[in-house]
Short mmCIF file of C-alpha atoms in Angstrom, two decimals:
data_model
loop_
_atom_site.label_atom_id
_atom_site.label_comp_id
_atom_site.label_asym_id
_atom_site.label_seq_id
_atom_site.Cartn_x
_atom_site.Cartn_y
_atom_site.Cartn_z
CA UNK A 14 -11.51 -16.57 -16.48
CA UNK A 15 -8.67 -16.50 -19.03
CA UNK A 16 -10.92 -17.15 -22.11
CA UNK A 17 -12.62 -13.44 -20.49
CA UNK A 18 -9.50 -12.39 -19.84
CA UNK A 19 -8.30 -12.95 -23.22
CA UNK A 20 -11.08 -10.69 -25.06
CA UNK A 21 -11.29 -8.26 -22.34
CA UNK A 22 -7.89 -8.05 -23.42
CA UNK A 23 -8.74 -7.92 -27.57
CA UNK A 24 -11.59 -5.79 -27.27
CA UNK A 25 -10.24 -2.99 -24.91
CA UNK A 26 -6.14 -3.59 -24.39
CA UNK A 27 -5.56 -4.92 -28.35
CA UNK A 28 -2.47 -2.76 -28.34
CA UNK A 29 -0.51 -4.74 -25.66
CA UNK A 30 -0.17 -7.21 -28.16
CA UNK A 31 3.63 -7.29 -29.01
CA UNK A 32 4.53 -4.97 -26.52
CA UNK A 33 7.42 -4.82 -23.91
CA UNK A 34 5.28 -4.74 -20.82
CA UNK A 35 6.54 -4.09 -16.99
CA UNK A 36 4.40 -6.09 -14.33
CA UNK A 37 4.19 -4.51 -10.71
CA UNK A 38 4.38 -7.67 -9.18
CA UNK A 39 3.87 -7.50 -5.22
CA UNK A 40 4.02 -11.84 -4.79
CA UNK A 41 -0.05 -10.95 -3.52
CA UNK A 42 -2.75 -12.47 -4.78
CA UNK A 43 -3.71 -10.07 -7.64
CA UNK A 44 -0.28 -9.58 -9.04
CA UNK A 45 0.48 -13.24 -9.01
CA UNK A 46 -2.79 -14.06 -11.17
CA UNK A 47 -2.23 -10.98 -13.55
CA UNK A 48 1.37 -12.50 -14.09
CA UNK A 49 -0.43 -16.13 -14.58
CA UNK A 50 -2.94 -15.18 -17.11
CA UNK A 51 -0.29 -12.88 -19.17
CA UNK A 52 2.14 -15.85 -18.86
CA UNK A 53 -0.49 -18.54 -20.02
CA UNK A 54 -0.54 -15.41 -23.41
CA UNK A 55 3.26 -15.21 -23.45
CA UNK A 56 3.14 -11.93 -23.42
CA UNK A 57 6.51 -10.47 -23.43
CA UNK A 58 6.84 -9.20 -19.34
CA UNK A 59 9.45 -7.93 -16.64
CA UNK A 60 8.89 -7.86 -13.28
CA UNK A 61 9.15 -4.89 -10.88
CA UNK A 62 8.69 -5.49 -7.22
CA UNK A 63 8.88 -2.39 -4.83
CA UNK A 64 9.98 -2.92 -1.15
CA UNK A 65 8.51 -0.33 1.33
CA UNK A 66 10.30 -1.53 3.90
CA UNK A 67 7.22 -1.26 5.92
CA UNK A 68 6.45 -4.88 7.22
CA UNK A 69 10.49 -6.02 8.21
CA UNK A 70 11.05 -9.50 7.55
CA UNK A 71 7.79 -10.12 6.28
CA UNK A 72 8.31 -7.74 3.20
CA UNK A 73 11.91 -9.13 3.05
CA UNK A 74 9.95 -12.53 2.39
CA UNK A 75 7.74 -11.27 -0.22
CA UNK A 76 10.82 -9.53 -1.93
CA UNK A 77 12.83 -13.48 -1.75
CA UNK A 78 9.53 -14.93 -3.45
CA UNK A 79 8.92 -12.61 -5.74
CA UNK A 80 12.72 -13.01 -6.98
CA UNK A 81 12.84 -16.77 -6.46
CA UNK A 82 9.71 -16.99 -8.85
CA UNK A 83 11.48 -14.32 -11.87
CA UNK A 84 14.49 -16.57 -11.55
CA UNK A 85 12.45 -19.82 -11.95
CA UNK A 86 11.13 -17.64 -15.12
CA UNK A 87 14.29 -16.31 -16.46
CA UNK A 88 12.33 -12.88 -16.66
CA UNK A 89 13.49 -10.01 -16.17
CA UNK A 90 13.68 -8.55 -12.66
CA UNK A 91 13.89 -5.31 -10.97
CA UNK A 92 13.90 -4.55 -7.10
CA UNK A 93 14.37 -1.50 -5.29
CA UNK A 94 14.06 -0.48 -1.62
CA UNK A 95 12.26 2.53 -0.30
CA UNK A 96 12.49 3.95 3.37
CA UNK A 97 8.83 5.08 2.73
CA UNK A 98 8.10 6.27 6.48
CA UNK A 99 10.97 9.33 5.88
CA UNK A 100 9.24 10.16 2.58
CA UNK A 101 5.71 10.00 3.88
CA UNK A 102 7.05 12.11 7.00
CA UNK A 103 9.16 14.64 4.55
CA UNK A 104 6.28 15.44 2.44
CA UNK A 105 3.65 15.37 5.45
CA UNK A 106 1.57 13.25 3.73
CA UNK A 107 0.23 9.38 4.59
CA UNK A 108 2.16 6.61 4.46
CA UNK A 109 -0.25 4.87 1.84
CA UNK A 110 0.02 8.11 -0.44
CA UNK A 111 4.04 8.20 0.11
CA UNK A 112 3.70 4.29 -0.99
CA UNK A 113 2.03 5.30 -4.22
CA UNK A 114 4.02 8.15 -5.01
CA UNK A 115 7.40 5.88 -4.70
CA UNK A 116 5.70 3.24 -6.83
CA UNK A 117 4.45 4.97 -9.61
CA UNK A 118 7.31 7.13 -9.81
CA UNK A 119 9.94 4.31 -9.91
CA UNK A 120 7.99 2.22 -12.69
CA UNK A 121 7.87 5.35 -14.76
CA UNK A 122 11.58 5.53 -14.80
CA UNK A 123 11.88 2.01 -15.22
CA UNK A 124 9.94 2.12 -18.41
CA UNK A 125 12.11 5.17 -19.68
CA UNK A 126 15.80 3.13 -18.72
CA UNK A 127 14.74 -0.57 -20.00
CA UNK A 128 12.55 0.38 -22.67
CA UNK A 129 8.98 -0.61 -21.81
CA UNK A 130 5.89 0.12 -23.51
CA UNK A 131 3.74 0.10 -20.63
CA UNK A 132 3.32 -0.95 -17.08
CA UNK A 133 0.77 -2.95 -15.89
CA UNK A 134 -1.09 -3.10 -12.54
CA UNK A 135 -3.05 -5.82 -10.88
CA UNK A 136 -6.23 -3.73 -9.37
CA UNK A 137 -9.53 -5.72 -9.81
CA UNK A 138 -13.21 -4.51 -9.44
CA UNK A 139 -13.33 -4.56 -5.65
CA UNK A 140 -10.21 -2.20 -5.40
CA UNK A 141 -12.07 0.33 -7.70
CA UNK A 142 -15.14 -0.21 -5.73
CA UNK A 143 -12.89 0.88 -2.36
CA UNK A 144 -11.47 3.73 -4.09
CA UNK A 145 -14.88 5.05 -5.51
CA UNK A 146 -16.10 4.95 -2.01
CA UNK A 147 -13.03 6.69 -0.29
CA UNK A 148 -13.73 9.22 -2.77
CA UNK A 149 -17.29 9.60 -2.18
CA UNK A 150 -16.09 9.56 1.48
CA UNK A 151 -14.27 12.38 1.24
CA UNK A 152 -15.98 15.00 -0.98
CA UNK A 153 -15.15 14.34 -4.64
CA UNK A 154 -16.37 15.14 -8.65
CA UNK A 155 -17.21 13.29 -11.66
CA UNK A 156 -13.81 11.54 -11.67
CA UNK A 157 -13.52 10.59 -8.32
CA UNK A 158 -16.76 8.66 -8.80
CA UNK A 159 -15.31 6.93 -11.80
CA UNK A 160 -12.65 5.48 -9.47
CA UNK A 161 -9.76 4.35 -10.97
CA UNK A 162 -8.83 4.64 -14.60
CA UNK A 163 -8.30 1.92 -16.80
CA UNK A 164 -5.68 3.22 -18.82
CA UNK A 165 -3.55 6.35 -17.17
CA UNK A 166 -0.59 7.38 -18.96
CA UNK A 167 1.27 3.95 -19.30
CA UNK A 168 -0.51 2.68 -17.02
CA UNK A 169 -2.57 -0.22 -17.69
CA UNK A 170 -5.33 -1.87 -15.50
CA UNK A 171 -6.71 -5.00 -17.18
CA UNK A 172 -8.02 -7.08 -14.00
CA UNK A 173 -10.82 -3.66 -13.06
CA UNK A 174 -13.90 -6.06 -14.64
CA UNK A 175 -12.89 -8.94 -12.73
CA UNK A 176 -13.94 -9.69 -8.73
CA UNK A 177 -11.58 -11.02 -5.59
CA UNK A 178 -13.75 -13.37 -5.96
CA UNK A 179 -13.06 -14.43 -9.39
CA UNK A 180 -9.09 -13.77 -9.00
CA UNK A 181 -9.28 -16.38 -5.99
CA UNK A 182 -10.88 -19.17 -8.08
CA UNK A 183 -9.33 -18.39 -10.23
CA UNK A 184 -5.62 -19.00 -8.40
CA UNK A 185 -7.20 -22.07 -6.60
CA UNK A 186 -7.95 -23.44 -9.85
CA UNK A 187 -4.36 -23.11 -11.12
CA UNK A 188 -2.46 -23.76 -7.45
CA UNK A 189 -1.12 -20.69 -8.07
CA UNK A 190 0.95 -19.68 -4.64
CA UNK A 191 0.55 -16.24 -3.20
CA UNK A 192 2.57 -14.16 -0.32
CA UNK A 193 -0.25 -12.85 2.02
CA UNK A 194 0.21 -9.24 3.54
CA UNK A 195 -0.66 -9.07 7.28
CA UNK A 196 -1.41 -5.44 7.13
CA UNK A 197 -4.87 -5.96 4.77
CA UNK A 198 -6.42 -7.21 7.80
CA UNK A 199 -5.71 -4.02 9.62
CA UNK A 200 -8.61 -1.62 10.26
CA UNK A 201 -6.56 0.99 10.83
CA UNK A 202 -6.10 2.08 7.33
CA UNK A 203 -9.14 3.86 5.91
CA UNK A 204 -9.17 2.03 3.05
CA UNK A 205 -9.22 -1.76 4.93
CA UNK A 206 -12.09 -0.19 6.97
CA UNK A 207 -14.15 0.30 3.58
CA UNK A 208 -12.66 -3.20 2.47
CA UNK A 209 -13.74 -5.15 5.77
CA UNK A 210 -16.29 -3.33 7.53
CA UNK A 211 -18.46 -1.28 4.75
CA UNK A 212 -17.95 -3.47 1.38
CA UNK A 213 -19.25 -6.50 3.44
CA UNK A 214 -22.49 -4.70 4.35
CA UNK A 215 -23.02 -3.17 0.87
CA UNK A 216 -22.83 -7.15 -0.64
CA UNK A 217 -25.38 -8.55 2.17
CA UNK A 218 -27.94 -5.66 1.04
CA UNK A 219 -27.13 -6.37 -2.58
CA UNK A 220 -24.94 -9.94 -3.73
CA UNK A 221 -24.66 -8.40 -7.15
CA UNK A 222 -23.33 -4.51 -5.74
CA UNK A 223 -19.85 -5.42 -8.36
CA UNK A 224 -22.01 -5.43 -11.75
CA UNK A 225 -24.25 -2.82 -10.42
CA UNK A 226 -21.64 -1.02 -9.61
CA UNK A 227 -19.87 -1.49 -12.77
CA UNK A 228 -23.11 -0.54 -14.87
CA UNK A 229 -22.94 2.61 -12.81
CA UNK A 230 -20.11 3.37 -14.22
CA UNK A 231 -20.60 3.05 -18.02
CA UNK A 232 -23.42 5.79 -16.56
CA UNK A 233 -20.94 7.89 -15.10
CA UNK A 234 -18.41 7.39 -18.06
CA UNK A 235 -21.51 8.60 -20.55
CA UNK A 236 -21.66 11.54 -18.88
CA UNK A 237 -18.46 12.43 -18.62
CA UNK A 238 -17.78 11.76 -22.58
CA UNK A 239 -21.21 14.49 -23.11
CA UNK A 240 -19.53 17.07 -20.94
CA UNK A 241 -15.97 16.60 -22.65
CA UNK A 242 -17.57 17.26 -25.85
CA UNK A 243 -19.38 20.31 -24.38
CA UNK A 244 -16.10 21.76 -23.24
CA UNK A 245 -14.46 21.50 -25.98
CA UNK A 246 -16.82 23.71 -27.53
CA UNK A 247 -17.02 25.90 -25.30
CA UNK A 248 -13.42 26.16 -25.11
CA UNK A 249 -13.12 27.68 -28.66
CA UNK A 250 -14.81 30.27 -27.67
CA UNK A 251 -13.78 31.21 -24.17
CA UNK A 252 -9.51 30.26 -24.41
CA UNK A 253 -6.87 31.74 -26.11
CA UNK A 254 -3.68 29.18 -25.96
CA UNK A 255 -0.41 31.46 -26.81
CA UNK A 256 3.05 30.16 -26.53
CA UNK A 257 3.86 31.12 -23.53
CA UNK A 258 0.40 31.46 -21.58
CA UNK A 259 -3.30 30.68 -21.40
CA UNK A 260 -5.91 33.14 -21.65
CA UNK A 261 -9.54 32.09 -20.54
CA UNK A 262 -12.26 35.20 -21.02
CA UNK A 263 -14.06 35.39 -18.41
CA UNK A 264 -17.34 37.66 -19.71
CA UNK A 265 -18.66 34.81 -22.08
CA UNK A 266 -18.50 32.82 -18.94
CA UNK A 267 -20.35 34.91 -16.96
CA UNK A 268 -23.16 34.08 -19.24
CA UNK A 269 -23.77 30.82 -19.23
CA UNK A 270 -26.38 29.14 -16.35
CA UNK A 271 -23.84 28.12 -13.59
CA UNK A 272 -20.04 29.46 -14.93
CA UNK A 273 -18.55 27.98 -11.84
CA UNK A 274 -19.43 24.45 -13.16
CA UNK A 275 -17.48 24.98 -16.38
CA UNK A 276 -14.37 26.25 -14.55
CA UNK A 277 -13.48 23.19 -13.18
CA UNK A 278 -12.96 21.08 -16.20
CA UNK A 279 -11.47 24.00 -17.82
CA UNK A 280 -8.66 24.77 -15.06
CA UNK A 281 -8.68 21.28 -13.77
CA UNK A 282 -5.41 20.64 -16.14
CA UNK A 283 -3.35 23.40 -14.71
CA UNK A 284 -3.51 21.46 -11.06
CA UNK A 285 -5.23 24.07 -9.27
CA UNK A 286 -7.40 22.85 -5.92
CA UNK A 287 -8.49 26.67 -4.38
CA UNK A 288 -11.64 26.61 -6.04
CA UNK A 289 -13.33 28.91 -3.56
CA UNK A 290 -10.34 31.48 -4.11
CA UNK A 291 -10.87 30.56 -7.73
CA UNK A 292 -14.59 31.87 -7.82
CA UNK A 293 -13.45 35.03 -5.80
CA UNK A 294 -11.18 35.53 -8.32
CA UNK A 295 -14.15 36.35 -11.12
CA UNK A 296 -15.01 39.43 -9.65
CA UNK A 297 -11.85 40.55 -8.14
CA UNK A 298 -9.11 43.46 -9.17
CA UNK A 299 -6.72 43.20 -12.00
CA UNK A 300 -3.52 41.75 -10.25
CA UNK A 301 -5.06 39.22 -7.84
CA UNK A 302 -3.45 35.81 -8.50
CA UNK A 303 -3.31 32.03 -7.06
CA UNK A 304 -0.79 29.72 -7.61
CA UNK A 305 -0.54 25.65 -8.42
CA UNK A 306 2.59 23.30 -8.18
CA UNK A 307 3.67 24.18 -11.68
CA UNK A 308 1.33 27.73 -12.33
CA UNK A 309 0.20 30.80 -11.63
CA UNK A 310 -3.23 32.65 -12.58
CA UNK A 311 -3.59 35.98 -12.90
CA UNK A 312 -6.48 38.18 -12.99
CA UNK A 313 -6.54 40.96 -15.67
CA UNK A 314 -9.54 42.69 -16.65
CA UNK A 315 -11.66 40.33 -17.98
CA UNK A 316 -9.75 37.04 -18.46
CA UNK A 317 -7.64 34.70 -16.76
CA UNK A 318 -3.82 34.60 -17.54
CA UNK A 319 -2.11 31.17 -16.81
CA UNK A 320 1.46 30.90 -17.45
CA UNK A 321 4.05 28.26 -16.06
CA UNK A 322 5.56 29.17 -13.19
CA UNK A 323 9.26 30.38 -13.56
CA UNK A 324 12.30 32.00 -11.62
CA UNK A 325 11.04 35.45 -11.50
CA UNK A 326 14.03 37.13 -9.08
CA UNK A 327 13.17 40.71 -9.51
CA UNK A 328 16.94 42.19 -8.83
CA UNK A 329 18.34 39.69 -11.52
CA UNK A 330 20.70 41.84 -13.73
CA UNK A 331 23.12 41.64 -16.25
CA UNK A 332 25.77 43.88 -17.38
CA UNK A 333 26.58 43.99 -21.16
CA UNK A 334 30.44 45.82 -20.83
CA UNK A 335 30.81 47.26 -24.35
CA UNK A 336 29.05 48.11 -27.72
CA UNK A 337 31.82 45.59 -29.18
CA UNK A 338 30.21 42.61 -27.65
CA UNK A 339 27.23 40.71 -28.62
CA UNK A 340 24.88 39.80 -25.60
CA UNK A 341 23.01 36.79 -25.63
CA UNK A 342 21.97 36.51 -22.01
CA UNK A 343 19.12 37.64 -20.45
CA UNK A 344 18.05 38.17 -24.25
CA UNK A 345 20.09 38.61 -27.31
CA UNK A 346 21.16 42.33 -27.60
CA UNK A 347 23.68 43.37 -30.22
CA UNK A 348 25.21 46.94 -30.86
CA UNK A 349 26.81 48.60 -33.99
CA UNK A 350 27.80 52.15 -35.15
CA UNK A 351 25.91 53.59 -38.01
CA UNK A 352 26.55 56.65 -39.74
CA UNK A 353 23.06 57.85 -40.06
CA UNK A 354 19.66 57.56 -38.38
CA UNK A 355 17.82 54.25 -39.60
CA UNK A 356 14.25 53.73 -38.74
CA UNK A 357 13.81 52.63 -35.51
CA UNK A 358 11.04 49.70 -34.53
CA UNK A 359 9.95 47.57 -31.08
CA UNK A 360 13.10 45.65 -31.55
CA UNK A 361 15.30 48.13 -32.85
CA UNK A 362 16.25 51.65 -31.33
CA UNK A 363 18.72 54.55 -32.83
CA UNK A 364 20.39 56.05 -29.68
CA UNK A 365 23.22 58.98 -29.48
CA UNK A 366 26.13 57.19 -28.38
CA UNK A 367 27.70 60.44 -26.16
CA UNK A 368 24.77 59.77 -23.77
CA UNK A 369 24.96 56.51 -23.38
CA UNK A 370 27.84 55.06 -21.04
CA UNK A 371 29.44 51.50 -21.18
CA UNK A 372 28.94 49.35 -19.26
CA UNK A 373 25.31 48.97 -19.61
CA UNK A 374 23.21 47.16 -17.29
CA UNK A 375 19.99 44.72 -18.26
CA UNK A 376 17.34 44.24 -15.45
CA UNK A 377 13.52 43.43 -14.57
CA UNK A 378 11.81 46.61 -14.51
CA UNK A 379 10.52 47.60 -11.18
CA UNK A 380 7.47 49.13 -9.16
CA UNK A 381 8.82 52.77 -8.97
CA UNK A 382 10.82 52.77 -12.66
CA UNK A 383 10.04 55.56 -14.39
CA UNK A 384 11.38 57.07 -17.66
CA UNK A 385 10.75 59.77 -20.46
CA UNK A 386 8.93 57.98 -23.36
CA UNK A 387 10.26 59.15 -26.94
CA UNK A 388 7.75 61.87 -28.60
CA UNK A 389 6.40 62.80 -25.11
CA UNK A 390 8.20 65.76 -25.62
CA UNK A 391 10.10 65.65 -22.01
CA UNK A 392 7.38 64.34 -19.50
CA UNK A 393 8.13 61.78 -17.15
CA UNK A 394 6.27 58.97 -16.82
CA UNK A 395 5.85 56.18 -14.28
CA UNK A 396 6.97 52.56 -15.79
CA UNK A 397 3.71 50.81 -14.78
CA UNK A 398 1.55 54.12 -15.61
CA UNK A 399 2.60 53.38 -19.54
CA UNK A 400 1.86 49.36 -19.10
CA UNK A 401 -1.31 50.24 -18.40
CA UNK A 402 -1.81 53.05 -21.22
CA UNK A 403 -0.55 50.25 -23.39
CA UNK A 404 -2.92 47.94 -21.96
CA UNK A 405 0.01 45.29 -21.37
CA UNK A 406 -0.57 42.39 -19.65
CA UNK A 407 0.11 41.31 -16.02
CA UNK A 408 2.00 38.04 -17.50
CA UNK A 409 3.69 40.42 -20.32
CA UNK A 410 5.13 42.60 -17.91
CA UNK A 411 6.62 39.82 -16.00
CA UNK A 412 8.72 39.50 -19.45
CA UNK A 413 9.86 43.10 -19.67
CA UNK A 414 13.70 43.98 -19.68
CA UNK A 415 15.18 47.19 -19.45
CA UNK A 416 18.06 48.65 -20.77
CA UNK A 417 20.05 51.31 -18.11
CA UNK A 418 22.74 53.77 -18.50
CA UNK A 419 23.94 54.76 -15.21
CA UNK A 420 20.56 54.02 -13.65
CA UNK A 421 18.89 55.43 -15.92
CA UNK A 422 16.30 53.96 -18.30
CA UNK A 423 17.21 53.76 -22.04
CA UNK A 424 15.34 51.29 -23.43
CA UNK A 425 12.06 49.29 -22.22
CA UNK A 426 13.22 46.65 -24.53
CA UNK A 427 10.56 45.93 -27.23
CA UNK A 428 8.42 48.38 -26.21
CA UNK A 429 9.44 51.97 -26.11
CA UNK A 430 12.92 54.06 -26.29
CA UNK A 431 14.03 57.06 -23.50
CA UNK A 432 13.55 60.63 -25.22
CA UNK A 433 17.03 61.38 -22.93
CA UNK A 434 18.96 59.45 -25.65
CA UNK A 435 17.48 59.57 -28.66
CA UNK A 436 19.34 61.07 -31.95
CA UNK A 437 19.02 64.75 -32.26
CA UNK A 438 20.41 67.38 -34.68
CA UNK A 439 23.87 67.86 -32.69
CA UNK A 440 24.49 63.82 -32.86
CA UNK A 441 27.81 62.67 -33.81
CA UNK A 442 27.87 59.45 -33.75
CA UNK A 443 24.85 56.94 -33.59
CA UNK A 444 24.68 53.33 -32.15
CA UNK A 445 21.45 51.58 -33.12
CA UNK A 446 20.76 48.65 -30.64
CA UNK A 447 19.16 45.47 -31.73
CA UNK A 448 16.88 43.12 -29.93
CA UNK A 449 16.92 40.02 -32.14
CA UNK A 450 13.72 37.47 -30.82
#
């Protein structure tokens, strides 16, 4: 196995070589031959053993082992306790997810703190078998069926082409010692019933399910490279990526044989999991919107607007006290006197200073606002009515400032002045506001 190990290792892992690399070492089986074979390679390693505080003394003993063995080493060695149950229960979610979500959080701050190029894991082919199943269990895509990724981030998976099977003769051959964990006999984790009561049956019907299994996936991974490659094309011509949001058009997806197929892969990044409100959302109104941990969507005509999601407080305000001061918060808005009338732009405005009365106040616009646009002559006009006659977006509008005078509008910064203020023919004095980017 370590002559395999060694060009699986040069043919798909060649840039571990000379690399600071953290182990997850749990003193199990798999670990303990991972650290073995990368030992016997003197590759440069720490060790990083997590205790979930989950089995009492019994995970006391693995942490003790693990330790002893570091020490016998002189690697390096990092430990840390989790109260895992409170997490799991915290977040409502399992106590195997809670598990993961400690681990793989911890060795990515490890790796940050002491410096290490990547972290390596010890799951073989018989763990990505389970997990490909528990997927298929539970309702899954393309990736699910791929199982577990090789390389994810900085993780690193280098024992997925090799069996239990393998790993044990591998540790027998070697009298490598091992800490055994009581709780993988257990049936009443979902995953030990796939690992002792389905995996069993699967290998009785067919003794060679691992490599057939594994050919299935070069399959699945073929497939997956085609339709990367086809959505990449097709997102040149469907998204817009601006600085601040995503815009996917939605018409040129309409078009295409099944549009809800190409959605997935093309929203799949931004963490989203409503897919049936995500459909709906095609054909619904402008406004509509769903949300994800870190964005929001929003439908506008005919696209999609993504944008991270942000502190949005609608009655934030700011008060800018006098036309001597420069304001840099919520934007950057400075003020000077000018003896004549300049010409005015988006981010610059020529105002009569006798109308205008210090302090001023900065704000989110809101539903209701209204104001007289310059060169309307005098009319009134609802805030949102001109956002849509100027066809601004729902995610621009979220952006929008305005300036106030004692309540009332001035300036809808960088986008249109109040007719109240402007310069006229019986102006004395003239302040010309600036709204530098």
């Amino acid at each position: 196995m370590l002559t395999r190990f060694e060009n699986h290792l040069s043919e798909s892992f060649s840039f571990l070589k000379d690399q600071k690399l953290l182990l997850a070492l749990s003193g199990g089986l798999d670990s303990m031959v991972l650290w073995h074979l990368l030992q016997t390679l003197n590759f440069k390693i720490g060790l990083a053993h997590g205790n979930f505080q989950l089995r009492a003394q019994e995970s006391e003993g693995d942490f003790e082992f693990v330790k002893q063995k570091a020490l016998e080493l002189q690697l390096p060695f990092y430990m840390q306790r989790f109260d895992t149950a409170t997490y799991a229960e915290e977040k409502g979610i399992s106590i195997q997810m809670a598990a993961r979500e400690l681990r793989y959080t911890w060795f990515e701050e490890l790796s940050i703190s002491e410096g290490y190029d990547w972290i390596l894991t010890a799951h073989h082919a018989d763990d990505h078998l389970e997990t490909t199943l528990i997927n298929l269990t539970r309702g899954t895509g393309l990736d699910g069926l791929l199982g577990i990724p090789a390389i994810s981030g900085k993780i690193v998976r280098p024992l997925l082409p090799f069996s239990r099977e393998q790993i044990l003769a591998y540790a027998q051959k070697h009298e490598i010692i091992w800490r055994e964990d009581s709780s993988n006999a257990s049936t009443k984790y979902f995953r030990n019933k796939i690992r002792h009561q389905v995996i069993p049956v699967l290998k009785e019907l067919n003794p060679t399910i691992l490599s057939s299994f594994q050919q299935t996936l070069s399959y699945l991974k073929e497939s997956q490279d085609i339709i990367h490659h086809a959505i990449q094309e097709l997102k040149k011509q469907v998204v817009e990526e601006k600085e601040n949001h995503v815009k996917i058009y939605l018409e040129p997806l309409k078009k295409l044989p099944n549009p809800k197929a190409y959605l997935y892969p093309l929203l799949q990044p931004y963490g989203f999991t409503s897919w049936e409100d995500i459909y709906n959302l095609m054909d619904a109104q402008s406004g509509k919107q769903i949300f994800s941990d870190q964005f929001h969507m929003i439908k506008d005509r005919n696209c999609f607007l993504i944008q991270p999601l942000t502190v949005n407080d609608r009655n934030q305000s700011y008060v800018w006290k006098s036309s001597n001061e420069v304001l840099s918060l919520p934007i950057h808005l400075e003020c000077r006197v000018v003896e004549q009338l300049g010409k005015g732009n988006k981010s610059s405005i020529f105002v009569d200073a006798d109308q205008i009365q210090f302090p001023l106040q900065i704000r989110k616009w809101q539903e209701g606002d209204v104001f007289y646009p310059i060169g309307m002559k005098g009319q009134k006009k609802k805030v949102s009515k001109f956002f849509k006659d100027e066809k601004v977006s729902l995610l621009e509008k979220e952006a929008v400032w305005v300036l106030c005078s004692d309540e009332k509008i001035v300036w809808i910064i960088g986008r249109r002045a109040d007719e109240r203020f402007k310069v006229n023919s019986e102006t004395t004095n003239i302040l010309n506001i600036t709204c530098h980017e």
